[in-house]
Coordinates of C-alpha atoms in Angstrom, one line a residue:
X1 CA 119.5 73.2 115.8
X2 CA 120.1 76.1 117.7
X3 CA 123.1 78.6 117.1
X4 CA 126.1 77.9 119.0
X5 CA 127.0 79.6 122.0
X6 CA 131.1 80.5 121.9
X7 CA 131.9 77.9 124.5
X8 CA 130.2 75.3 123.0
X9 CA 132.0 74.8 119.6
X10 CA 134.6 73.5 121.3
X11 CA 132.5 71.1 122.8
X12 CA 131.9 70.1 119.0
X13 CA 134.4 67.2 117.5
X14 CA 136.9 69.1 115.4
X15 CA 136.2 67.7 112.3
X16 CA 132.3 69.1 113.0
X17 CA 133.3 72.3 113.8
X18 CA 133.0 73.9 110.0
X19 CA 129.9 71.8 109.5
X20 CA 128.2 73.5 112.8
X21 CA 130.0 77.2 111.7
X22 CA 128.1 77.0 108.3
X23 CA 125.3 75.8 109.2
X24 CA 124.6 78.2 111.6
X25 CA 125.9 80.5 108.6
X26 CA 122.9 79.8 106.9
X27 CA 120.4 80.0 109.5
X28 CA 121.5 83.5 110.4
X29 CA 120.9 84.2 106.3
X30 CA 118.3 82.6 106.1
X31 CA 116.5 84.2 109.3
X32 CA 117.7 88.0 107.8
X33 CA 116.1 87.4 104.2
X34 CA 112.6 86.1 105.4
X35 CA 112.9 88.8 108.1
X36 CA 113.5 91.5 105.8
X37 CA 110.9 89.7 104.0
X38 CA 108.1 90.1 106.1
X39 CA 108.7 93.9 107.3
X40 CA 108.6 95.2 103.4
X41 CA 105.2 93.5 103.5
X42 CA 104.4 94.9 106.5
X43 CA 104.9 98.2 104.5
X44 CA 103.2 97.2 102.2
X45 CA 100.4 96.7 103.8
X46 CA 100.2 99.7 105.5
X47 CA 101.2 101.4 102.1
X48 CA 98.6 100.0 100.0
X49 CA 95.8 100.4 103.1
X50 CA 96.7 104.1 103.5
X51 CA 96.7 105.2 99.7
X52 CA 92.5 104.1 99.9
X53 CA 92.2 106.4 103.3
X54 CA 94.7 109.1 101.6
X55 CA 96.2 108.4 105.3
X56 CA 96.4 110.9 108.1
X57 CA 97.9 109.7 111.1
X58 CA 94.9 108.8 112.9
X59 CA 93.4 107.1 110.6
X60 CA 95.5 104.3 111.2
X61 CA 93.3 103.6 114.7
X62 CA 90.0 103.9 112.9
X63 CA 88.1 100.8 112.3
X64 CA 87.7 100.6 108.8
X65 CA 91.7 101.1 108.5
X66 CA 92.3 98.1 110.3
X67 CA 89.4 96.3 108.3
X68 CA 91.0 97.0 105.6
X69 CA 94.5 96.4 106.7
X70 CA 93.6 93.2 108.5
X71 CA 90.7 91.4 106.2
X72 CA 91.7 92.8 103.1
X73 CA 95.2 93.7 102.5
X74 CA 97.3 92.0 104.7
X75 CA 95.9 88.1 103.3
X76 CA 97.0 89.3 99.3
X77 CA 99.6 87.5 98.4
X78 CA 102.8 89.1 98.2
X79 CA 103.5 88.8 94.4
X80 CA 100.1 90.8 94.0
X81 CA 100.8 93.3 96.4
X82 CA 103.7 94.2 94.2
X83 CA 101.4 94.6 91.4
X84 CA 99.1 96.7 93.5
X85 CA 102.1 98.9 94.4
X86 CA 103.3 99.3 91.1
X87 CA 100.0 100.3 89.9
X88 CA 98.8 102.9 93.0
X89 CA 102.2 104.0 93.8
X90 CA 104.8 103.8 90.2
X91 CA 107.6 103.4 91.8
X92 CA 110.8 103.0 89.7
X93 CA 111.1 100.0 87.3
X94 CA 114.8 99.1 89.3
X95 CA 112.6 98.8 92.8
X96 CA 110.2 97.0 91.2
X97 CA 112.8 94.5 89.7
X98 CA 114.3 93.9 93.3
X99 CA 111.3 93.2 95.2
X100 CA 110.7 91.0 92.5
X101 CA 114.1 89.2 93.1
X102 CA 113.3 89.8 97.1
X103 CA 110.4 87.4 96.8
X104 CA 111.9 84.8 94.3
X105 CA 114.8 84.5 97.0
X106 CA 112.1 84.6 99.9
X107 CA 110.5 81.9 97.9
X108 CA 113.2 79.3 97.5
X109 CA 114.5 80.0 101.1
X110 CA 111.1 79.4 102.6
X111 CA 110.8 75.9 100.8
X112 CA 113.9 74.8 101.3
X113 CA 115.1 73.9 104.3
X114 CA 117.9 71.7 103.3
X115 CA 119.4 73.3 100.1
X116 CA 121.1 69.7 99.1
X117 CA 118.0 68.0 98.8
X118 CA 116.0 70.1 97.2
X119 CA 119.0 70.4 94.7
X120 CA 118.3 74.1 93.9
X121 CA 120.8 76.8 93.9
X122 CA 119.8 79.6 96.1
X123 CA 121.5 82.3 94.0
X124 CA 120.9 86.0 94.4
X125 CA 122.6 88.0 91.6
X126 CA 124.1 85.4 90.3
X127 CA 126.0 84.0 93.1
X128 CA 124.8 82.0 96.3
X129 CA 123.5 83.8 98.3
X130 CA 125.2 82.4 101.2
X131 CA 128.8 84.2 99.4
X132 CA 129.6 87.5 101.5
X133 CA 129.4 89.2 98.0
X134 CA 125.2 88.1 97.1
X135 CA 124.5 88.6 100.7
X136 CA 126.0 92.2 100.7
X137 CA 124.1 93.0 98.0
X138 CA 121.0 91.7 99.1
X139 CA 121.3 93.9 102.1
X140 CA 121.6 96.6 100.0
X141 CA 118.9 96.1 97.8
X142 CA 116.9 96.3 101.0
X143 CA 118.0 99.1 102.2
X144 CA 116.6 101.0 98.8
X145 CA 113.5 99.5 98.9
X146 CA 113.0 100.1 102.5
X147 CA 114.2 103.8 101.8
X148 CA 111.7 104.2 99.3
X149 CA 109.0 102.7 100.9
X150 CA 110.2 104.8 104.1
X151 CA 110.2 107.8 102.2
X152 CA 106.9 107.3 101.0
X153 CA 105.0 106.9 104.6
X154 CA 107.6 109.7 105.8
X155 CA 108.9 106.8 107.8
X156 CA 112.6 108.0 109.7
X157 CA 114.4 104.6 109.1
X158 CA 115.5 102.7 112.3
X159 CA 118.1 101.1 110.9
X160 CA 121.9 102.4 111.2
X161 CA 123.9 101.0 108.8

């Protein structure tokens, strides 16, 4: 189950090809949500860790930081870290609602392996997620989260959209 190298779909039985093509589809989603995933808790974590320190930037290399960050933070379930967030930081009710919907999707995807027998829809604003149109629009709900979080730690983004 690795993606396809350009010269090899054709080593692929014709009939197969659109099998392999989506399948491969939904890895590459798949891969993108859970990483995105993981790097808004990774700001979390640094978020929530430097709001206790009221964070300058060498703070981050003391050892009570990274106590903190590591033995503390970083284990909190994601679900709670949003609560956390939302209590330290009040950050609009829309961000709020898309992490929220970041982590529901994270969730499913995570679970799921094989979305035909779990028999659950993996729907992300009411559409699969796996549609060009859900999959744009996750992408840019992760771009205003990340913004706002980027903002926050005056961050410079890294991403060029």
């Amino acid at each position: 189950n690795i993606i396809f190298r350009h010269s090899d779909i054709f080593d692929i039985k014709k009939h197969a090809r659109s099998d392999a093509l989506e399948h491969d589809k939904q890895l590459l989603i798949r891969t993108w949500i859970i990483h995105e995933y993981l790097l808004i808790n990774e700001y979390f974590d640094i978020d929530i860790s430097s709001y206790f320190f009221k964070a300058k930037p060498h703070i981050i290399r003391t050892k009570k930081f990274r106590i903190l960050y590591d033995r503390i933070v970083s284990p909190i379930p994601f679900k709670h870290k949003i609560q956390i967030f939302k209590a330290i930081m009040a950050p609009p009710k829309s961000i709020i609602r898309k992490m929220n919907k970041v982590m529901e999707l994270r969730n499913v995807l995570a679970h799921s392996m094989l979305p035909t027998v779990h028999r659950k829809n993996i729907i992300y604003n009411n559409k699969s997620i796996f549609e060009l149109v859900a999959f744009k629009k996750f992408v840019l709900d992760m771009d205003e989260i990340r913004d706002y979080i980027f903002d926050r730690l005056k961050i410079e983004s890294i991403y060029i959209r």
